[in-house]
Coordinates of C-alpha atoms in Angstrom, one line a residue:
M21 CA 44.1 149.4 23.6
D22 CA 44.4 149.7 27.1
W23 CA 41.0 149.5 27.8
L24 CA 40.1 147.2 25.3
N25 CA 42.9 144.7 27.5
W26 CA 41.2 145.7 30.1
L27 CA 37.4 145.7 29.2
V28 CA 38.4 142.1 28.1
Y29 CA 41.0 141.1 31.4
T30 CA 37.1 142.0 33.5
A31 CA 35.2 139.6 31.2
A32 CA 36.9 136.8 31.9
I33 CA 37.4 137.5 35.9
V34 CA 33.3 137.9 36.0
I35 CA 33.2 135.0 33.7
I36 CA 35.4 132.7 35.8
I37 CA 33.8 133.5 39.0
Y38 CA 30.4 133.1 37.5
M39 CA 31.1 129.1 36.3
A40 CA 32.9 129.0 39.7
S41 CA 30.2 129.7 41.4
V42 CA 26.9 127.5 39.2
S43 CA 29.2 124.8 39.6
L44 CA 29.4 125.2 43.4
L45 CA 25.7 125.8 43.1
Y46 CA 25.0 122.4 41.0
I47 CA 27.2 120.9 43.9
G48 CA 25.1 122.1 46.6
M49 CA 21.4 120.6 44.7
F50 CA 23.4 117.7 44.5
L51 CA 23.9 117.6 48.2
V52 CA 20.4 118.6 49.0
A53 CA 19.2 115.8 47.0
G54 CA 21.7 112.9 48.4
P55 CA 19.2 112.0 51.2
R56 CA 16.3 111.2 48.4
I57 CA 18.5 109.5 46.8
R58 CA 20.4 107.4 49.4
K59 CA 16.6 106.5 50.3
E60 CA 15.4 105.7 46.5
R61 CA 18.4 103.1 46.6
Q62 CA 17.6 101.3 49.8
L63 CA 13.9 100.5 48.4
N64 CA 12.6 97.3 47.1
R65 CA 10.9 98.6 44.6
E66 CA 8.3 95.7 43.4
A67 CA 7.4 95.4 46.6
H68 CA 6.6 98.9 47.5
I69 CA 4.7 99.1 43.7
E70 CA 2.5 96.5 44.8
E71 CA 2.0 97.6 47.9
I72 CA 0.8 100.7 45.9
S73 CA -1.4 98.9 43.1
M74 CA -3.6 96.9 46.3
N75 CA -4.1 100.5 47.9
K76 CA -7.6 101.0 47.6
D77 CA -7.3 105.1 48.1
T78 CA -5.9 105.4 45.0
F79 CA -7.6 108.5 42.6
P80 CA -9.2 108.2 39.0
I81 CA -7.2 109.7 36.4
S82 CA -7.4 111.0 32.8
V83 CA -4.2 110.3 30.3
L84 CA -4.5 112.9 27.9
V85 CA -2.1 112.5 24.7
P86 CA -2.3 115.7 22.4
A87 CA -0.7 114.8 19.2
Y88 CA -0.1 117.0 16.2
N89 CA 0.7 115.0 12.6
E90 CA 2.2 112.2 15.1
E91 CA 1.0 109.1 12.7
V92 CA 4.2 107.6 13.3
G93 CA 3.9 106.9 16.9
V94 CA 0.4 107.9 18.2
V95 CA -0.6 104.2 17.7
S96 CA 2.4 102.8 19.6
T97 CA 1.9 105.9 22.5
A98 CA -1.7 104.6 22.9
R99 CA -1.2 101.1 23.3
S100 CA 1.5 102.3 25.7
M101 CA -0.9 104.3 27.9
L102 CA -3.4 100.9 27.5
A103 CA -0.9 98.9 29.0
L104 CA -0.5 100.7 32.6
N105 CA -1.0 99.2 35.4
Y106 CA -3.4 101.3 38.0
P107 CA -7.1 100.4 39.2
Q108 CA -9.2 103.2 37.2
F109 CA -7.9 105.7 34.1
E110 CA -8.8 106.5 30.9
V111 CA -7.1 107.6 27.8
I112 CA -8.1 110.7 25.3
V113 CA -6.1 111.1 22.1
I114 CA -6.5 114.7 21.0
D115 CA -5.8 115.4 17.1
D116 CA -5.1 119.2 17.2
G117 CA -6.0 118.9 13.4
S118 CA -3.3 116.9 11.9
S119 CA -3.2 116.9 8.2
D120 CA -1.9 113.2 8.5
R121 CA -3.1 110.3 9.4
T122 CA -2.9 110.6 13.1
S123 CA -6.5 109.9 13.3
E124 CA -7.4 107.6 10.8
R125 CA -4.5 104.9 12.1
V126 CA -6.1 105.2 15.9
I127 CA -9.7 104.7 14.3
A128 CA -8.8 101.8 12.5
E129 CA -6.6 100.6 14.8
F130 CA -8.5 99.9 18.2
R131 CA -12.1 100.3 16.3
M132 CA -13.7 103.1 17.2
K133 CA -17.0 105.0 17.3
E134 CA -17.8 108.5 16.5
I135 CA -20.4 109.3 20.6
D136 CA -22.1 111.8 21.1
L137 CA -19.8 115.0 22.5
A138 CA -20.1 115.5 26.4
I139 CA -17.1 118.5 26.7
R140 CA -17.5 120.8 29.6
R141 CA -16.2 124.4 29.4
Y142 CA -13.4 125.1 31.6
F143 CA -11.8 126.6 29.0
D144 CA -12.3 127.8 25.7
T145 CA -10.6 126.4 22.9
A146 CA -10.5 125.5 19.5
E147 CA -13.5 124.2 18.2
V148 CA -14.0 120.6 19.0
E149 CA -16.0 118.9 16.4
R150 CA -16.2 114.9 16.8
A151 CA -15.2 112.3 19.8
Y152 CA -14.6 108.5 19.0
Q153 CA -14.4 105.8 21.8
S154 CA -12.9 102.5 21.2
T155 CA -15.0 99.3 21.0
L156 CA -11.9 97.4 22.2
F157 CA -11.3 99.3 24.9
P158 CA -13.8 101.5 26.7
H159 CA -11.6 103.8 28.2
L160 CA -9.7 104.9 25.0
F161 CA -11.4 108.0 23.7
L162 CA -10.0 110.3 20.5
I163 CA -11.3 113.9 19.8
Q164 CA -10.6 116.0 17.0
K165 CA -10.6 119.4 17.0
Q166 CA -9.2 122.3 14.9
N167 CA -5.8 123.2 15.3
G168 CA -5.0 125.7 18.2
G169 CA -1.4 124.3 19.4
K170 CA -0.4 121.8 22.1
A171 CA -1.5 124.2 25.3
D172 CA -5.1 124.5 23.2
A173 CA -5.4 120.4 22.8
L174 CA -4.5 119.4 26.6
N175 CA -7.1 122.3 27.4
A176 CA -9.9 120.8 25.3
G177 CA -8.5 117.0 27.0
I178 CA -9.1 118.7 30.8
N179 CA -12.9 119.6 29.0
F180 CA -13.5 116.1 28.3
S181 CA -11.9 113.9 31.3
K182 CA -14.5 112.7 33.5
Y183 CA -11.7 112.2 36.7
P184 CA -10.0 114.4 39.2
Y185 CA -6.4 114.3 37.9
F186 CA -5.3 113.7 34.9
A187 CA -1.9 113.2 33.2
A188 CA -0.5 115.0 30.1
I189 CA 1.7 112.8 27.8
D190 CA 3.9 113.8 24.3
G191 CA 1.9 112.0 21.2
D192 CA 5.7 110.3 20.7
S193 CA 6.2 109.2 24.6
L194 CA 6.1 105.8 26.2
L195 CA 5.2 105.0 29.6
D196 CA 6.8 102.2 32.0
R197 CA 3.5 100.5 33.4
D198 CA 3.6 101.2 36.9
A199 CA 4.6 104.9 35.7
L200 CA 0.9 105.9 37.3
L201 CA 1.5 104.2 40.5
K202 CA 4.8 106.0 40.6
T203 CA 3.7 109.2 40.1
M204 CA 0.5 109.4 41.6
K205 CA 2.0 107.7 45.1
P206 CA 2.7 111.3 46.3
I207 CA -0.4 112.2 45.7
I208 CA -1.9 109.5 47.2
D209 CA 0.2 109.7 50.9
S210 CA -0.2 113.1 51.3
N211 CA -3.9 113.0 50.7
G212 CA -4.3 115.6 48.4
K213 CA -1.6 118.0 49.5
V214 CA 0.6 117.2 46.5
T215 CA -0.9 118.8 43.8
A216 CA 1.6 117.9 40.9
T217 CA 4.2 115.6 40.2
G218 CA 7.4 114.8 37.4
G219 CA 8.7 111.9 36.5
T220 CA 12.6 111.4 35.5
V221 CA 12.0 111.6 31.3
R222 CA 14.6 109.0 29.3
I223 CA 15.7 109.1 25.9
A224 CA 14.2 105.8 24.0
N225 CA 16.1 106.3 20.4
G226 CA 18.6 102.8 20.9
S227 CA 17.1 100.6 22.9
R228 CA 14.7 97.7 22.1
I229 CA 11.3 98.3 22.0
V230 CA 8.3 95.4 21.9
R231 CA 4.7 96.0 21.9
S232 CA 5.5 99.8 23.2
E233 CA 7.6 98.7 26.1
V234 CA 10.7 99.7 26.6
E235 CA 12.2 95.7 26.6
E236 CA 15.7 96.4 26.5
I237 CA 17.7 99.4 27.7
A238 CA 20.6 100.3 25.2
L239 CA 22.5 102.9 23.9
P240 CA 22.2 105.2 20.5
K241 CA 25.0 105.1 18.0
T242 CA 24.5 108.5 17.0
P243 CA 26.8 111.5 19.7
I244 CA 24.1 113.9 19.3
V245 CA 22.2 111.9 20.9
L246 CA 24.5 110.0 23.5
M247 CA 25.0 113.5 24.5
Q248 CA 21.5 114.6 25.3
I249 CA 20.7 111.5 27.5
I250 CA 24.1 112.9 29.6
E251 CA 22.5 116.3 29.2
Y252 CA 18.9 115.0 30.6
F253 CA 20.7 112.7 33.5
R254 CA 21.8 116.2 34.5
A255 CA 18.6 118.0 34.2
F256 CA 16.9 115.4 36.3
L257 CA 18.9 113.8 39.0
I258 CA 20.8 117.0 39.9
G259 CA 18.6 120.2 39.1
R260 CA 14.9 119.7 39.4
L261 CA 15.5 116.7 42.4
G262 CA 17.4 120.1 44.6
L263 CA 14.5 122.4 43.2
S264 CA 11.8 119.5 44.6
R265 CA 13.6 118.7 48.0
M266 CA 13.2 122.4 48.6
N267 CA 9.5 122.8 47.5
M268 CA 10.6 124.9 44.5
L269 CA 10.8 122.6 41.1
L270 CA 9.4 125.1 38.6
I271 CA 9.1 122.3 35.4
V272 CA 7.6 119.4 34.9
S273 CA 8.4 118.1 31.9
G274 CA 5.9 118.2 29.3
A275 CA 6.3 114.3 27.8
F276 CA 4.9 113.6 31.1
G277 CA 3.1 115.1 34.3
V278 CA -0.1 114.0 36.4
F279 CA -2.0 117.3 38.4
E280 CA -4.8 117.1 40.0
K281 CA -7.3 119.2 37.7
N282 CA -9.2 121.5 40.5
R283 CA -5.9 123.3 40.4
V284 CA -5.3 123.8 36.9
I285 CA -8.5 124.9 36.8
K286 CA -7.7 127.2 39.3
A287 CA -4.8 128.7 37.7
G288 CA -6.7 129.5 34.2
G289 CA -5.1 125.8 32.2
Y290 CA -2.5 125.6 29.5
K291 CA -1.5 129.0 28.5
V292 CA -2.1 129.0 24.8
N293 CA 0.4 132.1 23.5
T294 CA 3.3 130.5 24.7
V295 CA 5.9 128.0 23.5
G296 CA 7.0 127.3 27.7
E297 CA 3.8 126.6 28.3
D298 CA 4.7 123.4 31.1
M299 CA 6.8 125.6 32.9
E300 CA 4.4 128.5 32.8
L301 CA 1.1 126.2 34.3
I302 CA 3.4 125.3 36.6
V303 CA 4.9 128.9 38.0
R304 CA 1.3 129.9 37.9
M305 CA 0.0 127.2 39.9
H306 CA 3.0 128.1 42.1
K307 CA 1.5 132.0 42.0
S308 CA -1.6 130.0 42.9
I309 CA -0.8 128.3 45.6
K310 CA 1.0 131.1 47.7
D311 CA -1.6 133.9 47.2
E312 CA -4.5 131.5 48.6
R313 CA -1.3 130.5 51.7
S314 CA -2.4 127.0 50.4
D315 CA 0.6 124.5 51.9
Q316 CA -0.1 122.2 48.7
R317 CA 2.8 121.7 47.0
I318 CA 4.8 120.0 44.0
E319 CA 6.8 117.0 43.6
Y320 CA 9.3 115.6 41.8
I321 CA 10.3 111.6 41.3
Q322 CA 13.2 110.7 40.3
D323 CA 11.9 107.0 38.8
P324 CA 12.7 106.9 35.3
V325 CA 8.9 107.0 33.7
C326 CA 8.9 108.3 31.0
W327 CA 10.5 107.5 27.2
T328 CA 10.3 109.7 24.7
E329 CA 12.3 110.2 21.2
A330 CA 14.9 112.3 21.2
P331 CA 16.2 114.9 17.9
S332 CA 18.7 112.7 15.9
T333 CA 19.8 115.7 13.6
I334 CA 21.2 119.0 13.8
S335 CA 18.9 120.9 12.6
S336 CA 15.7 119.0 14.9
L337 CA 17.9 119.8 18.1
R338 CA 18.9 122.8 16.8
S339 CA 15.3 123.7 16.7
Q340 CA 14.2 122.3 20.2
R341 CA 16.8 124.1 22.2
R342 CA 15.4 127.5 20.4
R343 CA 12.0 126.8 21.6
W344 CA 13.3 125.8 24.6
Q345 CA 15.1 128.8 25.3
R346 CA 12.5 131.2 24.5
G347 CA 9.8 129.3 26.4
L348 CA 12.3 130.1 29.4
A349 CA 12.4 133.7 28.2
E350 CA 8.5 133.6 27.8
T351 CA 7.6 132.3 31.4
L352 CA 10.0 134.5 33.5
W353 CA 8.7 137.6 31.4
T354 CA 5.8 136.7 32.4
H355 CA 5.9 136.4 36.0
K356 CA 8.9 139.3 36.6
S357 CA 6.5 140.6 39.6
M358 CA 7.4 137.4 41.2
L359 CA 11.1 137.4 41.2
L360 CA 12.6 138.5 44.2
N361 CA 9.3 139.1 45.8
P362 CA 9.6 137.5 49.2
K363 CA 5.6 137.0 48.8
Y364 CA 6.6 133.6 47.2
K365 CA 9.3 132.4 49.9
G366 CA 11.9 130.3 47.7
I367 CA 10.1 130.4 44.3
G368 CA 10.5 134.0 44.1
L369 CA 14.0 134.7 45.9
F370 CA 15.9 131.5 45.0
A371 CA 13.8 129.6 41.9
L372 CA 12.9 132.4 39.5
P373 CA 16.6 133.8 40.1
Y374 CA 18.1 130.5 39.2
Y375 CA 15.9 130.4 36.1
L376 CA 17.0 133.1 35.3
F377 CA 20.8 133.2 36.2
V378 CA 21.7 130.2 35.7
E379 CA 19.3 128.5 32.6
L380 CA 18.8 131.6 30.4
L381 CA 21.8 134.0 30.9
S382 CA 24.4 131.1 31.4
A383 CA 24.0 131.3 27.4
I384 CA 25.3 134.4 26.9
F385 CA 28.1 134.3 29.7
E386 CA 29.8 130.7 28.5
L387 CA 29.4 132.0 25.1
L388 CA 31.6 135.4 25.9
G389 CA 33.6 132.8 27.9
Y390 CA 34.1 130.6 24.4
V391 CA 35.3 134.2 22.1
I392 CA 37.3 135.2 25.0
I393 CA 39.3 132.5 24.9
I394 CA 39.4 131.8 21.5
A395 CA 40.3 135.9 21.4
G396 CA 42.6 135.0 23.9
L397 CA 45.1 132.1 22.5
V398 CA 44.8 134.1 18.6
F399 CA 45.3 138.2 19.8
A400 CA 47.1 137.8 23.2
F401 CA 44.7 140.0 24.6
I402 CA 44.6 138.4 28.1
S403 CA 47.5 136.5 29.8
W404 CA 48.0 132.5 28.9
E405 CA 47.2 131.7 32.9
I406 CA 43.5 133.7 32.9
T407 CA 42.8 131.7 29.2
L408 CA 44.4 128.5 31.2
I409 CA 41.9 129.4 33.9
M410 CA 38.5 130.1 31.9
F411 CA 39.3 126.6 30.3
I412 CA 39.1 125.1 33.2
A413 CA 36.4 126.6 34.3
T414 CA 34.7 125.6 31.1
V415 CA 35.7 122.4 31.2
V416 CA 34.6 121.7 34.4
Y417 CA 31.3 123.8 34.3
G418 CA 30.6 121.8 31.2
S419 CA 32.0 118.5 32.0
L420 CA 33.0 117.5 35.0
I421 CA 28.7 118.1 36.3
S422 CA 27.8 115.9 33.3
S423 CA 30.0 112.8 34.5
L424 CA 29.1 113.4 37.6
A425 CA 25.3 113.0 36.7
V426 CA 26.6 110.0 35.1
L427 CA 27.8 108.1 37.8
L428 CA 24.7 109.3 39.3
E429 CA 22.6 107.0 36.8
E430 CA 24.4 104.3 37.7
W431 CA 24.9 104.3 41.5
T432 CA 20.7 104.9 41.7
Y433 CA 19.0 102.9 39.4
H434 CA 21.6 100.5 36.8
K435 CA 19.6 100.6 34.0
Y436 CA 22.3 100.2 31.7
P437 CA 23.1 96.2 31.7
D438 CA 27.2 96.4 30.7
V439 CA 30.2 98.3 32.3
K440 CA 30.8 99.4 28.5
S441 CA 27.6 101.3 28.4
L442 CA 28.4 102.9 31.5
L443 CA 32.2 104.6 30.7
K444 CA 31.2 105.2 26.6
L445 CA 28.4 107.7 28.6
F446 CA 31.4 108.9 31.1
V447 CA 34.0 109.6 28.3
W448 CA 31.6 111.4 25.8
S449 CA 30.9 113.5 28.7
L450 CA 34.1 114.4 28.9
T451 CA 33.9 115.8 26.1
E452 CA 31.0 118.0 26.2
A453 CA 32.8 121.0 26.3
F454 CA 34.8 120.6 23.3
W455 CA 32.0 120.2 20.7
Y456 CA 28.2 119.9 22.2
R457 CA 27.8 122.5 24.8
P458 CA 29.6 125.3 22.6
L459 CA 26.2 124.1 20.1
T460 CA 23.4 124.3 23.1
V461 CA 24.8 127.5 24.2
L462 CA 25.0 129.0 20.4
W463 CA 20.8 127.9 20.1
R464 CA 19.8 129.4 23.2
C465 CA 21.4 132.8 22.4
E466 CA 19.5 132.4 19.0
G467 CA 16.1 131.8 21.4
L468 CA 16.7 134.3 23.2
I469 CA 17.2 136.9 20.9
A470 CA 14.0 135.2 19.3
A471 CA 12.6 135.6 22.5
I472 CA 13.5 139.4 22.5
R473 CA 11.9 139.8 19.1
Q474 CA 9.1 137.7 19.7
K475 CA 9.6 135.6 16.4
G476 CA 9.4 131.5 16.2
S477 CA 7.3 128.4 16.1
W478 CA 7.1 125.2 17.9
G479 CA 8.7 123.6 14.3
N480 CA 8.6 120.0 13.5
M481 CA 10.6 117.4 14.4
Q482 CA 10.8 114.8 12.0
R483 CA 10.3 111.9 14.4
K484 CA 11.1 107.7 13.2
G485 CA 9.0 106.4 15.4
I486 CA 11.2 105.0 18.6
S487 CA 9.1 101.9 18.1
E488 CA 8.5 101.2 14.8
E489 CA 12.6 102.1 14.3
E490 CA 14.0 100.0 16.9
A491 CA 11.6 97.1 16.7
A492 CA 12.9 97.0 12.6

């Protein structure tokens, strides 16, 4: 029995050191992001946006909206795209072989007529069958294709698009009117040296949405959605902003991102046989940039520019987290040659190891931590002092970092109108380590197993439709 006690004790010490190190790493990334956050607070955003909108050097952009069985929200998303404040753009809805009324709703709502197909063949995709153009909005298009998955639909949209930059939008997302101006600003200011940008994604559940715009920000009533809001704060405001400051950003959210088309074509487009096509493309773009010894970079802006519907049930959230973990594992495995490779500088020496040891393998460390805490209390495998230290490390790692992210969000943007909402988020963030995080840890471990076994699918999230739900 002595060897078992020694093994459990050693594992407990390793996990405590791991959690403490990751917590310090998060705080370090927060400090790296601090100067950008302070600068953001001092900006006059209205004057800033007006200056960009009057800039004659803006690049035209194609907005790509892949949709599969999105009849509930696709019209609202298209309206949101048409309302964008930007000098020159086109909107392309790509129906990826939907079995519901996705195309019919778009065609009827925007009075579309069929047009001749004129598609460049940058990438091979599933067959594109028809193309339509709105008679009400000539810059709105719909293309219908056979089912090939989201990545294939985006590749088809790139083939059809005519402008040098494109924005990839989820079929259930809504954009702020100035979203393109804000995300294109780093590209315009750098004269093309910035090749891709991503903005902060916010959860729309609970907010009041009128005419496909977020009119009033409010919190949802469901705890499972509240915790996702807190999770998004931590991921975007601390993680991605810190990595972006060091030109090591590896994820531009699939919900909304802007890309230079030529760079994506050079990189080979979206990979169709992975469930993490958004991250995989960014890693491949970094590889392409480093292989060419180019000085181009990928940036993240902290402005909330995109609103999306979050899973509101345990089953749909579980399915989403398993997919995310599997996609992360597949991307890291695909690009393992870059890991710890000095040729790729910060990407190979810091960003990829960060995603491997902090984002991917942390689920294993955390699960072992929960098991050891419970076993230590029930079977007395380890001393109560070690159990207490592990418990404190788990709470700091799981809850206090999230509460810091909540305070950071309020300090930066003041998006929530009342103190009650902020207090509610803060209190819920302190509970994360006791119920929400153990669930997501378990699901992430399931996703890792699915990646090893090469099993799983994107699954279907039952959407209520953020506009219809809240307007009602």
